[in-house]
Amino acid sequence: METKVSTPTREVIISYDRATVIIGERINPTGKKKLQEALKAGDLSIIKKEALEQVAAGAAILDCNVNCPGVDDVKLLPEAIKMIQDTVDVPLCIDSPNAAALEAGLKVYKGKPLVNSISGEKARLERVLPLIKHYGAAVVGLAQDDAGIPKSTERRVDITKRIVEACEKAGVPREDLVIDVMTYSIGAEPKAARDVLNALRQIRLEIGVNMTMGASNISFGMPDRQILNNAWMAMVIEAGGTALIADAAKVMPAVLSADLILGRDRFARKYLEGYRKRTADQPPK
């Protein structure tokens, strides 16, 4: 199963047989006070800086979200999209809970974007799926419904099947759907990781769609979060995760290592390139 997104000059393919795709998460004001204040003031300079840094760190797609209190995202989201596309040549994940903002962003996007998101919630499907079909985008589907985020493997798989059915009924092929399996923090829900890994494997085998998730969600509230995140990402990639939403600067060594071990990096080219980039400015030992 290949999910393709693009700019006018670059295509990114998400697939289990290819290198893991990193969706750079930094252009999102959630929990980022400095970015929130800049967006309220209409200042997009931080977004430009983050875009350049995330791409330099290895992000193949950039999340673009400007939704926060005090911001007119219907106006600002398309401005941010245009600025990012003028700055870097990678596809974008247009991210907003506001369907009107999503449409405003889709109207100005050049190429085929990923849209975040739909879910098993009927109202969200009815609002967003027609936009995905009309603009020919790919879309993230959250494995949750009106009852919230599921805690069992079975419910995650069931919701995924319902989302696939709704997409295909709306004329959106399953190759244009990337499922976010969703997870709780391991500190709050001890079985969270096991259930998610089981769901990833079952969805991959039964349904075949590509899958994503926020790579750091598992470690909320825990110490040494990056150690947990690195271990978690390797497990997610092996189980079927094909596109991780993460800070590219923090996760690339772990992701490149996992891809190499799983045989997705011929002659270790990407791993060695990443090593050279990390050590280029270090003094000789």
mmCIF file of C-alpha atoms in Angstrom:
data_model
loop_
_atom_site.group_PDB
_atom_site.id
_atom_site.type_symbol
_atom_site.label_atom_id
_atom_site.label_comp_id
_atom_site.label_asym_id
_atom_site.label_seq_id
_atom_site.Cartn_x
_atom_site.Cartn_y
_atom_site.Cartn_z
ATOM 1 C CA MET A 1 0.000 0.000 0.000
ATOM 2 C CA GLU A 2 1.525 3.332 -1.074
ATOM 3 C CA THR A 3 0.253 6.707 0.091
ATOM 4 C CA LYS A 4 1.615 9.496 -2.084
ATOM 5 C CA VAL A 5 1.787 13.192 -1.196
ATOM 6 C CA SER A 6 3.594 15.875 -3.119
ATOM 7 C CA THR A 7 4.672 19.386 -3.959
ATOM 8 C CA PRO A 8 4.983 20.512 -7.598
ATOM 9 C CA THR A 9 8.550 19.131 -7.696
ATOM 10 C CA ARG A 10 8.761 16.424 -5.002
ATOM 11 C CA GLU A 11 6.814 13.276 -4.142
ATOM 12 C CA VAL A 12 6.931 11.441 -0.819
ATOM 13 C CA ILE A 13 5.712 7.842 -0.697
ATOM 14 C CA ILE A 14 4.579 6.319 2.597
ATOM 15 C CA SER A 15 4.823 2.524 2.576
ATOM 16 C CA TYR A 16 5.850 -0.303 4.893
ATOM 17 C CA ASP A 17 8.510 -1.438 2.396
ATOM 18 C CA ARG A 18 10.169 1.990 2.307
ATOM 19 C CA ALA A 19 12.080 4.117 4.774
ATOM 20 C CA THR A 20 9.971 5.457 7.632
ATOM 21 C CA VAL A 21 8.588 8.930 6.891
ATOM 22 C CA ILE A 22 8.972 11.579 9.582
ATOM 23 C CA ILE A 23 6.241 14.222 9.761
ATOM 24 C CA GLY A 24 7.909 17.163 11.493
ATOM 25 C CA GLU A 25 5.700 18.203 14.410
ATOM 26 C CA ARG A 26 7.216 21.532 15.428
ATOM 27 C CA ILE A 27 4.822 23.811 13.497
ATOM 28 C CA ASN A 28 2.005 23.288 15.974
ATOM 29 C CA PRO A 29 1.208 25.766 18.781
ATOM 30 C CA THR A 30 -0.050 23.143 21.255
ATOM 31 C CA GLY A 31 2.087 23.575 24.373
ATOM 32 C CA LYS A 32 4.343 26.151 22.677
ATOM 33 C CA LYS A 33 3.713 29.546 24.288
ATOM 34 C CA LYS A 34 6.237 31.433 22.157
ATOM 35 C CA LEU A 35 4.683 30.159 18.927
ATOM 36 C CA GLN A 36 1.184 30.932 20.193
ATOM 37 C CA GLU A 37 2.135 34.552 20.928
ATOM 38 C CA ALA A 38 3.780 34.923 17.527
ATOM 39 C CA LEU A 39 0.710 33.554 15.741
ATOM 40 C CA LYS A 40 -1.580 35.912 17.653
ATOM 41 C CA ALA A 41 0.605 38.778 16.410
ATOM 42 C CA GLY A 42 0.532 37.434 12.836
ATOM 43 C CA ASP A 43 4.292 36.767 12.957
ATOM 44 C CA LEU A 44 5.208 33.744 10.823
ATOM 45 C CA SER A 45 8.989 34.039 11.199
ATOM 46 C CA ILE A 46 9.096 31.230 13.792
ATOM 47 C CA ILE A 47 7.239 28.958 11.382
ATOM 48 C CA LYS A 48 9.799 29.680 8.665
ATOM 49 C CA LYS A 49 12.655 28.899 11.074
ATOM 50 C CA GLU A 50 11.040 25.664 12.247
ATOM 51 C CA ALA A 51 10.375 24.571 8.660
ATOM 52 C CA LEU A 52 14.020 25.025 7.681
ATOM 53 C CA GLU A 53 15.311 23.271 10.812
ATOM 54 C CA GLN A 54 12.920 20.297 10.610
ATOM 55 C CA VAL A 55 13.715 19.654 6.947
ATOM 56 C CA ALA A 56 17.451 19.941 7.653
ATOM 57 C CA ALA A 57 16.987 17.388 10.458
ATOM 58 C CA GLY A 58 15.324 14.900 8.105
ATOM 59 C CA ALA A 59 11.569 15.568 8.115
ATOM 60 C CA ALA A 60 10.024 14.436 4.813
ATOM 61 C CA ILE A 61 6.632 16.073 5.527
ATOM 62 C CA LEU A 62 5.840 19.050 7.759
ATOM 63 C CA ASP A 63 2.783 19.360 9.959
ATOM 64 C CA CYS A 64 1.257 22.840 9.635
ATOM 65 C CA ASN A 65 -1.120 23.859 12.428
ATOM 66 C CA VAL A 66 -1.847 27.446 13.530
ATOM 67 C CA ASN A 67 -4.949 26.732 15.612
ATOM 68 C CA CYS A 68 -4.890 28.336 19.050
ATOM 69 C CA PRO A 69 -7.079 30.780 21.016
ATOM 70 C CA GLY A 70 -7.013 34.296 19.600
ATOM 71 C CA VAL A 71 -5.987 33.214 16.083
ATOM 72 C CA ASP A 72 -8.200 33.332 12.981
ATOM 73 C CA ASP A 73 -6.929 30.101 11.464
ATOM 74 C CA VAL A 74 -9.171 30.411 8.402
ATOM 75 C CA LYS A 75 -7.099 33.468 7.491
ATOM 76 C CA LEU A 76 -3.716 32.469 8.915
ATOM 77 C CA LEU A 77 -3.471 28.811 7.871
ATOM 78 C CA PRO A 78 -3.345 29.526 4.119
ATOM 79 C CA GLU A 79 -0.810 32.291 4.759
ATOM 80 C CA ALA A 80 1.375 29.854 6.695
ATOM 81 C CA ILE A 81 1.046 27.213 3.967
ATOM 82 C CA LYS A 82 2.085 29.643 1.249
ATOM 83 C CA MET A 83 5.061 30.851 3.290
ATOM 84 C CA ILE A 84 6.260 27.312 4.054
ATOM 85 C CA GLN A 85 5.918 26.238 0.426
ATOM 86 C CA ASP A 86 7.975 29.266 -0.595
ATOM 87 C CA THR A 87 10.648 28.254 1.955
ATOM 88 C CA VAL A 88 11.060 24.457 1.715
ATOM 89 C CA ASP A 89 10.199 21.824 -0.868
ATOM 90 C CA VAL A 90 8.505 19.096 1.167
ATOM 91 C CA PRO A 91 4.821 18.141 1.293
ATOM 92 C CA LEU A 92 2.679 19.444 4.136
ATOM 93 C CA CYS A 93 0.237 17.886 6.553
ATOM 94 C CA ILE A 94 -2.507 20.515 6.807
ATOM 95 C CA ASP A 95 -3.649 20.242 10.399
ATOM 96 C CA SER A 96 -6.689 21.882 11.991
ATOM 97 C CA PRO A 97 -9.844 20.875 13.881
ATOM 98 C CA ASN A 98 -11.623 23.596 11.888
ATOM 99 C CA ALA A 99 -13.032 22.308 8.577
ATOM 100 C CA ALA A 100 -13.280 25.863 7.211
ATOM 101 C CA ALA A 101 -9.567 26.382 7.879
ATOM 102 C CA LEU A 102 -8.746 23.061 6.223
ATOM 103 C CA GLU A 103 -10.615 24.127 3.101
ATOM 104 C CA ALA A 104 -8.883 27.509 3.081
ATOM 105 C CA GLY A 105 -5.546 25.718 3.273
ATOM 106 C CA LEU A 106 -6.433 23.190 0.587
ATOM 107 C CA LYS A 107 -7.370 25.992 -1.796
ATOM 108 C CA VAL A 108 -3.857 27.467 -1.768
ATOM 109 C CA TYR A 109 -1.769 24.298 -1.418
ATOM 110 C CA LYS A 110 0.385 23.421 -4.427
ATOM 111 C CA GLY A 111 0.501 19.670 -4.959
ATOM 112 C CA LYS A 112 -1.160 16.847 -3.016
ATOM 113 C CA PRO A 113 -1.138 17.344 0.768
ATOM 114 C CA LEU A 114 -1.920 15.155 3.725
ATOM 115 C CA VAL A 115 -4.810 16.453 5.866
ATOM 116 C CA ASN A 116 -5.074 15.929 9.619
ATOM 117 C CA SER A 117 -7.699 14.662 10.229
ATOM 118 C CA ILE A 118 -10.908 12.652 10.179
ATOM 119 C CA SER A 119 -12.009 10.083 12.758
ATOM 120 C CA GLY A 120 -14.750 7.569 13.358
ATOM 121 C CA GLU A 121 -16.950 10.432 14.588
ATOM 122 C CA LYS A 122 -19.838 10.804 12.156
ATOM 123 C CA ALA A 123 -19.916 14.612 12.182
ATOM 124 C CA ARG A 124 -16.195 14.858 11.416
ATOM 125 C CA LEU A 125 -16.474 12.379 8.548
ATOM 126 C CA GLU A 126 -19.371 14.310 7.038
ATOM 127 C CA ARG A 127 -17.552 17.642 7.260
ATOM 128 C CA VAL A 128 -14.086 16.675 6.072
ATOM 129 C CA LEU A 129 -14.376 13.740 3.648
ATOM 130 C CA PRO A 130 -16.044 15.830 0.909
ATOM 131 C CA LEU A 131 -13.052 18.220 1.081
ATOM 132 C CA ILE A 132 -10.591 15.345 0.752
ATOM 133 C CA LYS A 133 -12.413 14.028 -2.295
ATOM 134 C CA HIS A 134 -12.840 17.455 -3.924
ATOM 135 C CA TYR A 135 -9.195 18.516 -3.535
ATOM 136 C CA GLY A 136 -7.656 15.073 -4.131
ATOM 137 C CA ALA A 137 -5.768 15.027 -0.835
ATOM 138 C CA ALA A 138 -4.641 12.202 1.409
ATOM 139 C CA VAL A 139 -5.989 12.132 4.951
ATOM 140 C CA VAL A 140 -5.111 10.994 8.465
ATOM 141 C CA GLY A 141 -7.854 8.960 10.148
ATOM 142 C CA LEU A 142 -7.847 8.919 13.949
ATOM 143 C CA ALA A 143 -8.815 5.552 15.412
ATOM 144 C CA GLN A 144 -11.359 7.078 17.762
ATOM 145 C CA ASP A 145 -15.099 7.650 17.571
ATOM 146 C CA ASP A 146 -17.857 9.354 19.529
ATOM 147 C CA ALA A 147 -16.948 7.205 22.547
ATOM 148 C CA GLY A 148 -13.374 8.574 22.560
ATOM 149 C CA ILE A 149 -9.970 6.905 22.210
ATOM 150 C CA PRO A 150 -10.362 3.117 22.505
ATOM 151 C CA LYS A 151 -8.345 1.076 24.984
ATOM 152 C CA SER A 152 -8.535 -2.263 23.204
ATOM 153 C CA THR A 153 -6.993 -3.652 20.050
ATOM 154 C CA GLU A 154 -10.385 -4.826 18.811
ATOM 155 C CA ARG A 155 -12.026 -1.399 18.982
ATOM 156 C CA ARG A 156 -9.099 0.264 17.208
ATOM 157 C CA VAL A 157 -9.364 -2.245 14.384
ATOM 158 C CA ASP A 158 -13.161 -1.907 14.226
ATOM 159 C CA ILE A 159 -12.995 1.901 14.039
ATOM 160 C CA THR A 160 -10.327 1.672 11.338
ATOM 161 C CA LYS A 161 -12.581 -0.571 9.261
ATOM 162 C CA ARG A 162 -15.437 1.914 9.624
ATOM 163 C CA ILE A 163 -13.204 4.807 8.551
ATOM 164 C CA VAL A 164 -11.991 2.867 5.509
ATOM 165 C CA GLU A 165 -15.588 2.063 4.579
ATOM 166 C CA ALA A 166 -16.628 5.722 4.935
ATOM 167 C CA CYS A 167 -13.675 6.884 2.824
ATOM 168 C CA GLU A 168 -14.346 4.449 0.017
ATOM 169 C CA LYS A 169 -18.038 5.314 0.063
ATOM 170 C CA ALA A 170 -17.057 8.989 -0.338
ATOM 171 C CA GLY A 171 -14.731 8.170 -3.236
ATOM 172 C CA VAL A 172 -11.483 8.393 -1.263
ATOM 173 C CA PRO A 173 -9.360 5.255 -1.917
ATOM 174 C CA ARG A 174 -7.779 3.491 1.042
ATOM 175 C CA GLU A 175 -4.295 4.232 -0.294
ATOM 176 C CA ASP A 176 -5.067 7.907 0.457
ATOM 177 C CA LEU A 177 -5.809 7.085 4.108
ATOM 178 C CA VAL A 178 -3.209 6.988 6.888
ATOM 179 C CA ILE A 179 -4.568 5.688 10.195
ATOM 180 C CA ASP A 180 -3.425 7.173 13.497
ATOM 181 C CA VAL A 181 -3.842 4.257 15.907
ATOM 182 C CA MET A 182 -3.744 6.635 18.938
ATOM 183 C CA THR A 183 -2.250 5.802 22.303
ATOM 184 C CA TYR A 184 -2.359 6.779 25.935
ATOM 185 C CA SER A 185 0.688 7.512 28.058
ATOM 186 C CA ILE A 186 2.297 4.365 29.420
ATOM 187 C CA GLY A 187 2.324 6.048 32.835
ATOM 188 C CA ALA A 188 -1.446 6.413 32.858
ATOM 189 C CA GLU A 189 -2.374 3.186 31.062
ATOM 190 C CA PRO A 190 0.101 0.316 31.627
ATOM 191 C CA LYS A 191 -1.275 -1.820 28.770
ATOM 192 C CA ALA A 192 -1.415 1.066 26.274
ATOM 193 C CA ALA A 193 1.704 0.110 24.339
ATOM 194 C CA ARG A 194 0.859 -3.580 24.045
ATOM 195 C CA ASP A 195 -2.646 -2.874 22.738
ATOM 196 C CA VAL A 196 -1.391 -0.342 20.203
ATOM 197 C CA LEU A 197 1.310 -2.675 18.874
ATOM 198 C CA ASN A 198 -1.249 -5.459 18.514
ATOM 199 C CA ALA A 199 -3.573 -3.069 16.660
ATOM 200 C CA LEU A 200 -0.774 -1.960 14.318
ATOM 201 C CA ARG A 201 -0.001 -5.556 13.391
ATOM 202 C CA GLN A 202 -3.657 -6.529 12.939
ATOM 203 C CA ILE A 203 -4.513 -3.457 10.838
ATOM 204 C CA ARG A 204 -1.456 -4.031 8.671
ATOM 205 C CA LEU A 205 -2.410 -7.648 8.023
ATOM 206 C CA GLU A 206 -6.190 -7.281 7.670
ATOM 207 C CA ILE A 207 -6.609 -3.832 6.109
ATOM 208 C CA GLY A 208 -3.184 -2.859 4.755
ATOM 209 C CA VAL A 209 -3.442 0.900 5.205
ATOM 210 C CA ASN A 210 -0.469 3.024 6.213
ATOM 211 C CA MET A 211 -0.310 4.103 9.838
ATOM 212 C CA THR A 212 1.014 7.006 11.870
ATOM 213 C CA MET A 213 1.034 8.310 15.432
ATOM 214 C CA GLY A 214 2.542 11.012 17.607
ATOM 215 C CA ALA A 215 5.835 9.386 18.543
ATOM 216 C CA SER A 216 6.112 11.018 21.968
ATOM 217 C CA ASN A 217 2.572 10.426 23.262
ATOM 218 C CA ILE A 218 3.589 7.202 24.977
ATOM 219 C CA SER A 219 5.967 8.971 27.397
ATOM 220 C CA PHE A 220 3.876 11.858 28.768
ATOM 221 C CA GLY A 221 4.472 12.272 32.483
ATOM 222 C CA MET A 222 7.542 10.008 32.579
ATOM 223 C CA PRO A 223 11.219 10.882 33.197
ATOM 224 C CA ASP A 224 13.856 10.404 30.490
ATOM 225 C CA ARG A 225 11.160 10.656 27.841
ATOM 226 C CA GLN A 226 13.508 10.433 24.870
ATOM 227 C CA ILE A 227 14.801 7.026 25.966
ATOM 228 C CA LEU A 228 11.228 5.722 26.104
ATOM 229 C CA ASN A 229 10.359 7.397 22.807
ATOM 230 C CA ASN A 230 13.313 5.842 20.978
ATOM 231 C CA ALA A 231 12.453 2.350 22.205
ATOM 232 C CA TRP A 232 8.797 2.897 21.354
ATOM 233 C CA MET A 233 9.469 4.139 17.831
ATOM 234 C CA ALA A 234 11.523 1.085 16.928
ATOM 235 C CA MET A 235 8.665 -1.158 18.100
ATOM 236 C CA VAL A 236 6.047 0.901 16.234
ATOM 237 C CA ILE A 237 8.044 0.820 13.003
ATOM 238 C CA GLU A 238 8.466 -2.956 13.167
ATOM 239 C CA ALA A 239 4.766 -3.460 13.947
ATOM 240 C CA GLY A 240 3.563 -1.433 10.949
ATOM 241 C CA GLY A 241 3.946 2.283 11.618
ATOM 242 C CA THR A 242 5.071 3.949 8.400
ATOM 243 C CA ALA A 243 4.917 7.697 9.188
ATOM 244 C CA LEU A 244 5.757 9.068 12.630
ATOM 245 C CA ILE A 245 4.742 12.541 13.817
ATOM 246 C CA ALA A 246 7.789 13.726 15.717
ATOM 247 C CA ASP A 247 10.509 16.325 16.206
ATOM 248 C CA ALA A 248 12.879 15.207 13.447
ATOM 249 C CA ALA A 249 15.922 16.577 15.253
ATOM 250 C CA LYS A 250 15.289 14.253 18.212
ATOM 251 C CA VAL A 251 14.209 11.029 16.522
ATOM 252 C CA MET A 252 16.227 10.549 13.340
ATOM 253 C CA PRO A 253 19.035 8.402 14.819
ATOM 254 C CA ALA A 254 16.520 5.943 16.288
ATOM 255 C CA VAL A 255 14.423 5.872 13.110
ATOM 256 C CA LEU A 256 17.424 5.376 10.823
ATOM 257 C CA SER A 257 18.639 2.579 13.109
ATOM 258 C CA ALA A 258 15.269 0.808 12.992
ATOM 259 C CA ASP A 259 15.054 1.091 9.208
ATOM 260 C CA LEU A 260 18.574 -0.291 8.817
ATOM 261 C CA ILE A 261 17.854 -3.272 11.075
ATOM 262 C CA LEU A 262 14.607 -3.997 9.197
ATOM 263 C CA GLY A 263 16.418 -4.069 5.840
ATOM 264 C CA ARG A 264 15.003 -0.830 4.452
ATOM 265 C CA ASP A 265 18.335 0.940 4.038
ATOM 266 C CA ARG A 266 20.398 -0.652 1.260
ATOM 267 C CA PHE A 267 24.104 -0.699 2.122
ATOM 268 C CA ALA A 268 23.311 1.466 5.210
ATOM 269 C CA ARG A 269 23.458 4.589 3.043
ATOM 270 C CA LYS A 270 20.916 6.643 4.986
ATOM 271 C CA TYR A 271 22.241 5.495 8.344
ATOM 272 C CA LEU A 272 25.806 6.468 7.405
ATOM 273 C CA GLU A 273 24.665 9.775 5.931
ATOM 274 C CA GLY A 274 22.861 10.548 9.185
ATOM 275 C CA TYR A 275 25.964 9.620 11.179
ATOM 276 C CA ARG A 276 28.147 11.923 9.075
ATOM 277 C CA LYS A 277 25.716 14.810 9.533
ATOM 278 C CA ARG A 278 25.552 14.310 13.310
ATOM 279 C CA THR A 279 29.303 14.146 13.736
ATOM 280 C CA ALA A 280 30.389 16.738 11.160
ATOM 281 C CA ASP A 281 30.836 19.525 13.720
ATOM 282 C CA GLN A 282 32.222 17.369 16.524
ATOM 283 C CA PRO A 283 35.932 17.697 17.351
ATOM 284 C CA PRO A 284 38.042 14.633 16.531
ATOM 285 C CA LYS A 285 38.582 12.169 19.399
#
